[in-house]
Short mmCIF file of C-alpha atoms and ligand atoms in Angstrom, two decimals:
data_model
loop_
_atom_site.label_atom_id
_atom_site.label_comp_id
_atom_site.label_asym_id
_atom_site.label_seq_id
_atom_site.Cartn_x
_atom_site.Cartn_y
_atom_site.Cartn_z
CA MET A 30 -44.59 8.52 -53.42
CA SER A 31 -41.90 9.50 -50.91
CA THR A 32 -38.31 8.96 -52.03
CA GLU A 33 -37.96 6.28 -49.36
CA THR A 34 -40.67 4.16 -50.94
CA ASN A 35 -39.93 4.92 -54.58
CA PRO A 36 -38.74 1.47 -55.72
CA PHE A 37 -36.45 2.81 -58.43
CA GLN A 38 -34.71 5.19 -56.01
CA ASN A 39 -34.28 2.23 -53.64
CA ALA A 40 -32.90 0.04 -56.42
CA LEU A 41 -30.40 2.79 -57.29
CA LYS A 42 -29.39 3.10 -53.62
CA GLN A 43 -28.71 -0.63 -53.43
CA LEU A 44 -26.63 -0.48 -56.61
CA ARG A 45 -24.71 2.55 -55.29
CA LEU A 46 -23.90 0.76 -52.02
CA ALA A 47 -22.71 -2.35 -53.86
CA CYS A 48 -20.61 -0.43 -56.40
CA ASP A 49 -18.98 1.65 -53.63
CA ALA A 50 -18.22 -1.40 -51.50
CA MET A 51 -16.82 -3.31 -54.48
CA GLY A 52 -14.88 -0.39 -55.88
CA ILE A 53 -16.70 -0.71 -59.21
CA ASN A 54 -15.73 1.76 -61.90
CA GLU A 55 -18.05 4.81 -61.97
CA ASP A 56 -18.72 4.33 -65.72
CA ILE A 57 -20.29 0.95 -64.93
CA TYR A 58 -22.50 2.48 -62.23
CA THR A 59 -23.61 5.19 -64.66
CA TYR A 60 -24.33 2.62 -67.36
CA LEU A 61 -26.30 0.35 -65.02
CA SER A 62 -28.32 3.15 -63.47
CA HIS A 63 -29.99 3.78 -66.86
CA PRO A 64 -32.45 1.19 -68.15
CA THR A 65 -31.76 0.29 -71.78
CA ARG A 66 -35.32 0.68 -73.05
CA MET A 67 -38.55 1.95 -71.52
CA VAL A 68 -41.81 1.52 -73.39
CA GLN A 69 -45.16 2.90 -72.31
CA VAL A 70 -48.30 2.07 -74.25
CA ALA A 71 -52.00 2.87 -74.07
CA VAL A 72 -54.10 -0.28 -73.92
CA PRO A 73 -57.67 0.40 -75.07
CA VAL A 74 -60.13 -2.30 -74.06
CA ARG A 75 -63.78 -2.66 -75.01
CA MET A 76 -65.49 -3.49 -71.71
CA ASP A 77 -68.35 -5.98 -71.49
CA ASN A 78 -70.84 -3.12 -71.08
CA GLY A 79 -69.83 -1.68 -74.46
CA HIS A 80 -67.81 1.24 -73.05
CA LEU A 81 -64.14 1.77 -73.76
CA LYS A 82 -61.45 1.98 -71.11
CA VAL A 83 -57.80 2.79 -71.66
CA PHE A 84 -55.16 1.26 -69.38
CA GLU A 85 -51.47 2.16 -69.14
CA GLY A 86 -48.99 -0.58 -69.99
CA PHE A 87 -45.23 -0.67 -69.47
CA ARG A 88 -42.27 -2.80 -70.53
CA VAL A 89 -38.74 -1.99 -69.44
CA LEU A 90 -35.54 -3.72 -70.51
CA HIS A 91 -32.96 -2.82 -67.92
CA ASN A 92 -29.89 -4.50 -69.36
CA SER A 93 -29.04 -7.22 -71.87
CA ALA A 94 -25.28 -7.57 -71.45
CA ARG A 95 -25.64 -11.22 -70.34
CA GLY A 96 -28.53 -12.22 -72.62
CA PRO A 97 -32.06 -11.32 -73.66
CA GLY A 98 -34.27 -9.48 -71.20
CA LYS A 99 -36.27 -11.65 -68.82
CA GLY A 100 -38.97 -10.79 -66.34
CA GLY A 101 -42.64 -10.93 -65.50
CA ILE A 102 -45.70 -8.85 -66.30
CA ARG A 103 -47.80 -7.65 -63.36
CA TYR A 104 -51.36 -6.42 -63.26
CA ALA A 105 -51.93 -4.10 -60.31
CA PRO A 106 -53.58 -0.74 -59.64
CA ASN A 107 -50.35 0.94 -58.50
CA VAL A 108 -48.07 -0.08 -61.38
CA ASP A 109 -46.05 2.84 -62.75
CA MET A 110 -42.86 3.40 -64.70
CA ASP A 111 -40.62 3.75 -61.64
CA GLU A 112 -41.85 0.49 -60.15
CA VAL A 113 -41.33 -1.35 -63.44
CA LYS A 114 -37.84 0.18 -63.83
CA ALA A 115 -36.88 -1.04 -60.35
CA LEU A 116 -38.29 -4.51 -60.94
CA ALA A 117 -36.45 -4.71 -64.29
CA MET A 118 -33.16 -3.79 -62.61
CA TRP A 119 -33.72 -6.39 -59.88
CA MET A 120 -34.27 -9.00 -62.63
CA THR A 121 -30.83 -8.15 -64.08
CA TRP A 122 -29.25 -8.89 -60.70
CA LYS A 123 -31.41 -11.96 -60.10
CA CYS A 124 -30.48 -13.63 -63.39
CA ALA A 125 -26.81 -12.78 -62.86
CA CYS A 126 -26.86 -13.94 -59.23
CA VAL A 127 -28.04 -17.43 -60.19
CA GLY A 128 -25.95 -17.42 -63.37
CA ILE A 129 -28.61 -17.89 -66.03
CA PRO A 130 -27.95 -16.25 -69.41
CA TYR A 131 -30.41 -13.38 -69.30
CA GLY A 132 -30.56 -9.68 -68.75
CA GLY A 133 -33.33 -8.06 -66.75
CA ALA A 134 -36.74 -6.78 -67.81
CA LYS A 135 -40.21 -6.26 -66.38
CA GLY A 136 -43.62 -5.14 -67.49
CA GLY A 137 -46.98 -4.29 -66.11
CA VAL A 138 -50.40 -2.86 -66.67
CA ARG A 139 -51.99 -0.39 -64.27
CA VAL A 140 -55.25 -2.23 -63.63
CA ASP A 141 -57.12 -3.88 -60.80
CA PRO A 142 -57.68 -7.29 -62.42
CA ARG A 143 -60.32 -8.25 -59.85
CA LYS A 144 -62.60 -5.63 -61.40
CA LEU A 145 -62.37 -7.16 -64.90
CA SER A 146 -64.20 -10.16 -66.30
CA GLN A 147 -62.20 -12.99 -67.85
CA ALA A 148 -63.15 -11.79 -71.35
CA GLU A 149 -62.01 -8.23 -70.53
CA LEU A 150 -58.72 -9.55 -69.12
CA GLU A 151 -58.16 -11.55 -72.28
CA ARG A 152 -58.73 -8.51 -74.51
CA LEU A 153 -56.43 -6.45 -72.27
CA THR A 154 -53.66 -9.07 -72.40
CA ARG A 155 -53.93 -9.47 -76.17
CA ARG A 156 -53.91 -5.73 -76.88
CA PHE A 157 -51.02 -5.13 -74.47
CA THR A 158 -49.06 -7.92 -76.18
CA ALA A 159 -49.78 -6.49 -79.62
CA ASN A 160 -48.65 -3.04 -78.46
CA ILE A 161 -45.27 -4.29 -77.21
CA ILE A 162 -44.79 -6.87 -79.98
CA ASN A 163 -41.73 -5.13 -81.41
CA VAL A 164 -39.81 -5.19 -78.14
CA ILE A 165 -40.53 -8.74 -76.95
CA GLY A 166 -39.50 -12.06 -78.49
CA PRO A 167 -37.57 -15.23 -77.63
CA GLU A 168 -34.26 -13.60 -78.59
CA THR A 169 -34.93 -10.12 -77.24
CA ASP A 170 -37.11 -9.95 -74.14
CA ILE A 171 -39.15 -12.79 -72.67
CA PRO A 172 -42.14 -12.03 -70.39
CA ALA A 173 -43.46 -14.34 -67.66
CA PRO A 174 -46.06 -14.24 -64.89
CA ASP A 175 -45.75 -11.86 -61.96
CA MET A 176 -48.26 -10.42 -59.51
CA ASN A 177 -51.86 -11.23 -60.61
CA THR A 178 -50.83 -12.95 -63.84
CA GLY A 179 -50.34 -16.65 -64.43
CA SER A 180 -50.35 -19.41 -67.01
CA ARG A 181 -53.69 -18.28 -68.47
CA GLU A 182 -52.34 -14.82 -69.36
CA MET A 183 -49.11 -16.35 -70.73
CA GLY A 184 -51.19 -18.63 -72.98
CA TRP A 185 -53.01 -15.60 -74.42
CA MET A 186 -49.74 -13.74 -74.81
CA MET A 187 -48.05 -16.60 -76.66
CA ASP A 188 -51.09 -17.00 -78.91
CA THR A 189 -51.28 -13.28 -79.76
CA TYR A 190 -47.58 -13.12 -80.57
CA SER A 191 -47.78 -16.32 -82.64
CA MET A 192 -50.84 -15.14 -84.60
CA GLN A 193 -49.02 -11.91 -85.47
CA LYS A 194 -45.91 -13.79 -86.59
CA GLY A 195 -47.86 -16.40 -88.54
CA HIS A 196 -46.34 -19.40 -86.74
CA VAL A 197 -46.19 -20.79 -83.23
CA VAL A 198 -43.51 -19.14 -81.10
CA HIS A 199 -43.42 -21.06 -77.82
CA GLY A 200 -40.35 -19.28 -76.49
CA VAL A 201 -41.82 -15.76 -76.51
CA CYS A 202 -42.88 -16.03 -72.88
CA THR A 203 -42.60 -18.50 -70.02
CA GLY A 204 -44.96 -19.69 -67.32
CA LYS A 205 -47.35 -21.02 -69.98
CA PRO A 206 -49.71 -23.96 -69.44
CA VAL A 207 -47.78 -27.23 -69.89
CA GLU A 208 -50.08 -28.22 -72.76
CA ILE A 209 -48.74 -25.36 -74.89
CA GLY A 210 -45.03 -25.32 -74.19
CA GLY A 211 -44.96 -24.66 -70.45
CA SER A 212 -42.60 -26.50 -68.12
CA LEU A 213 -43.54 -28.89 -65.40
CA GLY A 214 -42.74 -27.38 -62.01
CA ARG A 215 -42.94 -23.71 -63.11
CA THR A 216 -46.03 -22.94 -61.01
CA GLN A 217 -44.34 -24.20 -57.84
CA ALA A 218 -40.83 -22.98 -58.68
CA THR A 219 -40.70 -19.54 -57.03
CA GLY A 220 -42.13 -20.68 -53.69
CA HIS A 221 -40.12 -23.90 -53.87
CA GLY A 222 -37.00 -21.77 -54.27
CA VAL A 223 -37.89 -19.47 -51.37
CA ALA A 224 -38.27 -22.48 -49.05
CA PHE A 225 -35.17 -24.17 -50.49
CA ILE A 226 -32.99 -21.09 -49.91
CA ALA A 227 -34.47 -20.58 -46.42
CA HIS A 228 -33.65 -24.21 -45.66
CA GLU A 229 -30.05 -23.83 -46.88
CA TYR A 230 -29.69 -20.73 -44.72
CA ALA A 231 -31.13 -22.62 -41.74
CA LYS A 232 -28.68 -25.50 -42.24
CA ARG A 233 -25.70 -23.09 -42.23
CA HIS A 234 -26.94 -21.47 -39.06
CA GLY A 235 -27.72 -24.62 -37.12
CA MET A 236 -31.50 -24.15 -37.19
CA LYS A 237 -33.49 -27.35 -37.27
CA PRO A 238 -36.77 -27.41 -39.25
CA GLU A 239 -38.72 -29.05 -36.43
CA GLU A 240 -37.65 -26.31 -34.04
CA SER A 241 -38.23 -23.47 -36.51
CA THR A 242 -41.34 -21.47 -37.28
CA ILE A 243 -42.19 -19.58 -40.46
CA VAL A 244 -44.42 -16.57 -40.98
CA ILE A 245 -45.45 -15.84 -44.57
CA GLN A 246 -46.82 -12.49 -45.66
CA GLY A 247 -48.86 -12.87 -48.87
CA PHE A 248 -50.59 -16.01 -50.02
CA GLY A 249 -50.44 -15.69 -53.78
CA ASN A 250 -48.44 -18.06 -55.97
CA VAL A 251 -45.17 -17.41 -54.11
CA GLY A 252 -46.54 -17.57 -50.56
CA GLN A 253 -48.60 -20.70 -51.24
CA TYR A 254 -45.73 -22.79 -52.57
CA THR A 255 -43.32 -21.41 -49.99
CA ALA A 256 -45.71 -22.72 -47.32
CA LEU A 257 -46.21 -26.11 -48.97
CA THR A 258 -42.49 -26.69 -49.55
CA ALA A 259 -41.52 -25.46 -46.07
CA LYS A 260 -44.02 -27.92 -44.64
CA GLU A 261 -42.45 -30.73 -46.67
CA TYR A 262 -39.04 -29.83 -45.23
CA GLY A 263 -40.57 -30.13 -41.75
CA TYR A 264 -41.02 -26.47 -40.78
CA LYS A 265 -44.01 -25.21 -38.87
CA VAL A 266 -45.90 -22.44 -40.71
CA ILE A 267 -47.51 -20.40 -37.93
CA ALA A 268 -49.03 -17.49 -39.86
CA VAL A 269 -49.99 -16.42 -43.37
CA SER A 270 -51.84 -13.42 -44.76
CA ASP A 271 -53.53 -12.13 -47.89
CA ILE A 272 -55.62 -9.08 -48.77
CA SER A 273 -58.25 -10.21 -46.25
CA GLY A 274 -55.75 -10.02 -43.33
CA GLY A 275 -53.58 -12.38 -41.29
CA TYR A 276 -54.24 -15.90 -39.97
CA TYR A 277 -52.21 -17.12 -37.01
CA LYS A 278 -51.94 -20.44 -35.20
CA PRO A 279 -49.03 -20.67 -32.76
CA ASP A 280 -48.80 -24.47 -32.90
CA GLY A 281 -48.84 -24.52 -36.71
CA LEU A 282 -51.42 -23.95 -39.44
CA ASP A 283 -52.77 -26.84 -41.49
CA VAL A 284 -51.04 -25.75 -44.71
CA ASP A 285 -52.83 -28.28 -46.94
CA GLU A 286 -56.21 -27.20 -45.63
CA ILE A 287 -55.47 -23.52 -46.09
CA PHE A 288 -54.13 -24.18 -49.61
CA ALA A 289 -57.31 -26.10 -50.49
CA TYR A 290 -59.38 -23.25 -49.02
CA ILE A 291 -57.80 -20.57 -51.19
CA SER A 292 -57.78 -22.79 -54.29
CA ASP A 293 -61.55 -23.18 -54.05
CA PRO A 294 -62.99 -20.87 -56.75
CA ALA A 295 -65.81 -20.00 -54.35
CA HIS A 296 -63.27 -18.36 -51.99
CA ARG A 297 -60.24 -16.98 -53.90
CA THR A 298 -59.06 -15.24 -50.68
CA LEU A 299 -58.64 -16.53 -47.11
CA GLU A 300 -61.68 -14.53 -45.93
CA GLY A 301 -63.85 -16.86 -43.84
CA TYR A 302 -61.07 -19.33 -43.00
CA GLU A 303 -61.85 -20.27 -39.43
CA ASN A 304 -59.13 -22.57 -38.08
CA ALA A 305 -56.83 -19.74 -37.09
CA GLN A 306 -56.71 -16.55 -35.07
CA ARG A 307 -57.30 -13.34 -37.08
CA ILE A 308 -54.50 -10.76 -36.89
CA THR A 309 -53.59 -7.65 -38.86
CA ASN A 310 -50.86 -7.46 -41.44
CA GLU A 311 -48.76 -5.28 -39.08
CA GLU A 312 -49.12 -7.82 -36.27
CA LEU A 313 -48.13 -10.62 -38.63
CA LEU A 314 -44.84 -8.97 -39.57
CA GLU A 315 -43.99 -8.48 -35.90
CA LEU A 316 -44.73 -12.04 -34.74
CA GLU A 317 -41.99 -13.93 -32.96
CA CYS A 318 -40.72 -16.58 -35.40
CA THR A 319 -37.57 -18.07 -36.88
CA ILE A 320 -38.08 -17.16 -40.54
CA LEU A 321 -40.15 -14.25 -41.84
CA ALA A 322 -40.92 -14.57 -45.56
CA PRO A 323 -42.48 -11.41 -47.02
CA CYS A 324 -44.06 -12.73 -50.25
CA ALA A 325 -46.38 -9.85 -51.14
CA LEU A 326 -45.34 -6.35 -52.19
CA GLU A 327 -42.49 -3.85 -52.13
CA ASN A 328 -41.83 -1.65 -49.08
CA GLN A 329 -43.29 -3.87 -46.37
CA ILE A 330 -40.32 -3.73 -44.01
CA THR A 331 -39.54 -0.06 -43.44
CA PRO A 332 -37.84 2.05 -40.75
CA GLU A 333 -41.23 2.12 -38.98
CA ASN A 334 -41.39 -1.61 -38.27
CA ALA A 335 -37.79 -2.85 -38.75
CA GLY A 336 -37.06 -2.22 -35.07
CA LYS A 337 -40.04 -4.34 -34.06
CA LEU A 338 -39.43 -7.50 -36.08
CA ARG A 339 -38.94 -10.59 -33.92
CA CYS A 340 -37.66 -13.09 -36.49
CA LYS A 341 -34.13 -14.48 -36.76
CA VAL A 342 -33.96 -14.06 -40.54
CA VAL A 343 -35.97 -12.42 -43.32
CA VAL A 344 -36.15 -14.42 -46.55
CA GLU A 345 -37.53 -12.22 -49.33
CA GLY A 346 -40.12 -14.00 -51.48
CA ALA A 347 -41.40 -10.70 -52.91
CA ASN A 348 -39.29 -8.29 -54.93
CA GLY A 349 -38.10 -5.30 -52.91
CA PRO A 350 -40.03 -5.91 -49.67
CA THR A 351 -37.30 -4.33 -47.50
CA THR A 352 -36.26 -0.68 -47.94
CA PRO A 353 -32.54 0.19 -47.78
CA GLU A 354 -33.12 2.13 -44.51
CA ALA A 355 -34.83 -0.91 -42.96
CA ASP A 356 -31.98 -3.11 -44.20
CA LYS A 357 -29.58 -1.00 -42.14
CA ILE A 358 -31.69 -1.29 -39.00
CA LEU A 359 -32.01 -5.07 -39.39
CA ALA A 360 -28.26 -5.44 -39.94
CA GLU A 361 -27.60 -3.47 -36.75
CA ARG A 362 -30.04 -5.74 -34.90
CA GLY A 363 -28.28 -8.86 -36.18
CA ILE A 364 -31.24 -10.01 -38.29
CA ASP A 365 -30.03 -11.39 -41.62
CA VAL A 366 -31.96 -10.62 -44.81
CA VAL A 367 -31.63 -13.21 -47.58
CA PRO A 368 -32.37 -10.96 -50.55
CA ASP A 369 -35.02 -11.30 -53.26
CA ILE A 370 -32.45 -11.63 -56.04
CA LEU A 371 -31.37 -14.94 -54.50
CA ALA A 372 -34.37 -16.07 -52.45
CA ASN A 373 -37.04 -15.78 -55.14
CA ALA A 374 -34.88 -16.68 -58.14
CA GLY A 375 -36.41 -20.17 -58.41
CA GLY A 376 -39.19 -18.83 -60.64
CA VAL A 377 -37.01 -17.27 -63.27
CA THR A 378 -34.63 -20.24 -63.13
CA CYS A 379 -37.48 -22.58 -64.01
CA SER A 380 -38.55 -20.07 -66.68
CA TYR A 381 -35.08 -20.50 -68.13
CA PHE A 382 -35.66 -24.26 -68.28
CA GLU A 383 -39.00 -23.67 -69.99
CA TRP A 384 -37.36 -21.46 -72.63
CA VAL A 385 -34.60 -24.04 -73.16
CA GLN A 386 -37.19 -26.83 -73.55
CA ASP A 387 -39.24 -24.69 -75.97
CA ARG A 388 -36.19 -24.02 -78.11
CA MET A 389 -35.24 -27.71 -78.15
CA ALA A 390 -38.88 -28.81 -78.46
CA LEU A 391 -37.92 -31.52 -76.02
CA PHE A 392 -39.57 -31.60 -72.63
CA TRP A 393 -38.21 -32.77 -69.29
CA ASP A 394 -39.98 -34.72 -66.58
CA LEU A 395 -40.64 -33.09 -63.21
CA ASP A 396 -37.76 -34.85 -61.45
CA ARG A 397 -35.27 -33.47 -63.95
CA VAL A 398 -36.71 -29.94 -63.61
CA ASN A 399 -36.50 -30.03 -59.81
CA GLU A 400 -33.05 -31.56 -59.80
CA GLU A 401 -31.66 -28.89 -62.14
CA LEU A 402 -33.47 -26.18 -60.18
CA ASP A 403 -32.03 -27.23 -56.84
CA LYS A 404 -28.58 -27.53 -58.39
CA ILE A 405 -28.62 -23.93 -59.66
CA LEU A 406 -30.11 -22.53 -56.45
CA LEU A 407 -27.61 -24.38 -54.26
CA ARG A 408 -24.69 -23.15 -56.32
CA ALA A 409 -25.99 -19.57 -56.10
CA PHE A 410 -26.54 -19.84 -52.35
CA GLU A 411 -22.99 -21.14 -51.89
CA ASP A 412 -21.49 -18.35 -54.03
CA VAL A 413 -23.27 -15.80 -51.83
CA GLN A 414 -22.57 -17.57 -48.53
CA LYS A 415 -18.85 -17.70 -49.36
CA LEU A 416 -18.72 -13.93 -49.82
CA VAL A 417 -20.74 -13.33 -46.64
CA GLU A 418 -18.05 -15.20 -44.74
CA GLU A 419 -14.99 -13.92 -46.62
CA ARG A 420 -15.96 -10.27 -46.86
CA LYS A 421 -18.07 -10.05 -43.69
CA VAL A 422 -20.92 -8.38 -45.54
CA THR A 423 -24.70 -8.82 -45.47
CA TYR A 424 -26.40 -11.40 -47.67
CA ARG A 425 -27.79 -8.62 -49.86
CA MET A 426 -24.40 -7.08 -50.33
CA ALA A 427 -22.85 -10.46 -51.11
CA ALA A 428 -25.58 -11.27 -53.66
CA TYR A 429 -25.07 -7.85 -55.28
CA PHE A 430 -21.30 -8.47 -55.39
CA VAL A 431 -21.86 -11.71 -57.28
CA ALA A 432 -24.47 -10.23 -59.62
CA VAL A 433 -23.01 -6.80 -60.36
CA HIS A 434 -19.58 -8.30 -60.88
CA ARG A 435 -20.96 -10.72 -63.50
CA VAL A 436 -22.87 -7.97 -65.34
CA ALA A 437 -19.92 -5.56 -65.19
CA LYS A 438 -17.63 -8.28 -66.55
CA ALA A 439 -20.01 -8.93 -69.45
CA ILE A 440 -20.15 -5.21 -70.29
CA GLU A 441 -16.38 -4.99 -70.15
CA MET A 442 -15.85 -8.04 -72.37
CA ARG A 443 -18.43 -6.97 -74.92
CA GLY A 444 -17.30 -3.35 -74.91
CA ILE A 445 -19.50 -0.37 -75.67
CA TYR A 446 -21.03 -0.34 -79.14
CA PRO A 447 -20.03 1.05 -81.63
N1 LIG B 513 -41.88 -12.49 -62.08
C1 LIG B 513 -40.96 -13.43 -61.56
C2 LIG B 513 -39.83 -12.74 -60.84
O1 LIG B 513 -39.97 -11.65 -60.34
C3 LIG B 513 -40.51 -14.45 -62.60
C4 LIG B 513 -39.84 -13.88 -63.81
C5 LIG B 513 -39.62 -14.91 -64.91
O2 LIG B 513 -39.94 -16.07 -64.73
O3 LIG B 513 -39.11 -14.50 -65.96
O4 LIG B 513 -38.77 -13.28 -60.68
#
């Protein structure tokens, strides 16, 4: 992996820029550039054909100055320690940026989940959980869904942890099915937040939903609910993509139809969806639009395509979709980037509500969840917006100012043990 696309190197660059601009003490930079704990485990799985396969699993706790570690578990063929370290660091900033009492963590297994049966995935999830059991827990580090994991995996994870402990521990992970301690609204929360933050940005910049178009890269959990919520706000979603390619309709896609198409177990991808023009992923990113929401992977907006983007603003649904070099080009071109640590924080914020409800054993209705979610996201957006205006910095820089300042303050107040 080149240094420009190594996510951890990019995460360090972003931290360096923020610390330099804020005049943060070098000791704090040094502290924050080292993840607190990195665990790598072998995950042996008996495959359905009787053979054994061993997968690599990772869990990184970046920092716990503000609270227990929090962050998802992803299943993907390119997962490695540097990616998980970067994602864990971004979780520290995300939780601090929205002001929820967590540190940052992340985990993953290097596996292509599409090649495993449901039974194999269950054995993999259970063995991975057992192998990291000493570093996770409701008071220490709380996993959640991320790329290619969802409520099903979180159910297995909670069960495995609980069986080992001898009693039910709802709060060990979030994003669980609502029947077993999950929260209403968690499935929609990340995409809801992306659209909510995009909408707040639009309001501040005099953009009207009915005159604005959105392009969404990635149609997993985040992309799907970004599209549905944006449609509810009155925006026109003109293109979406998934692993099968891009789908474009200049006068607006039928979001409900496309959502129903991908939700059909007979499809699972958008392949075969006919009511749109087929385009490539590169073409999709370069479409003329108001809001571009990359909701797929890291390193999608790079120096190669940053000069060709034709959106007014990038709102990051994925973690780390824009490289620091591309950020610079976009800033020079006057294209704002509303960063991941603010734009996609709706998911972890709702995870926080789930954990709170689990600990109280008292569950909220959907209206309460959404009301509290919007309240936290609005406050975070306003904190960042204020700094953008006062300090004349980019949205990413402003979000880092808010986040790094809060973490640095917590480290300072707690002091260094012993
Ligand atoms: N994986 C999600 C993220 O990147 C959610 C994490 C969580 O809910 O803890 O923010």
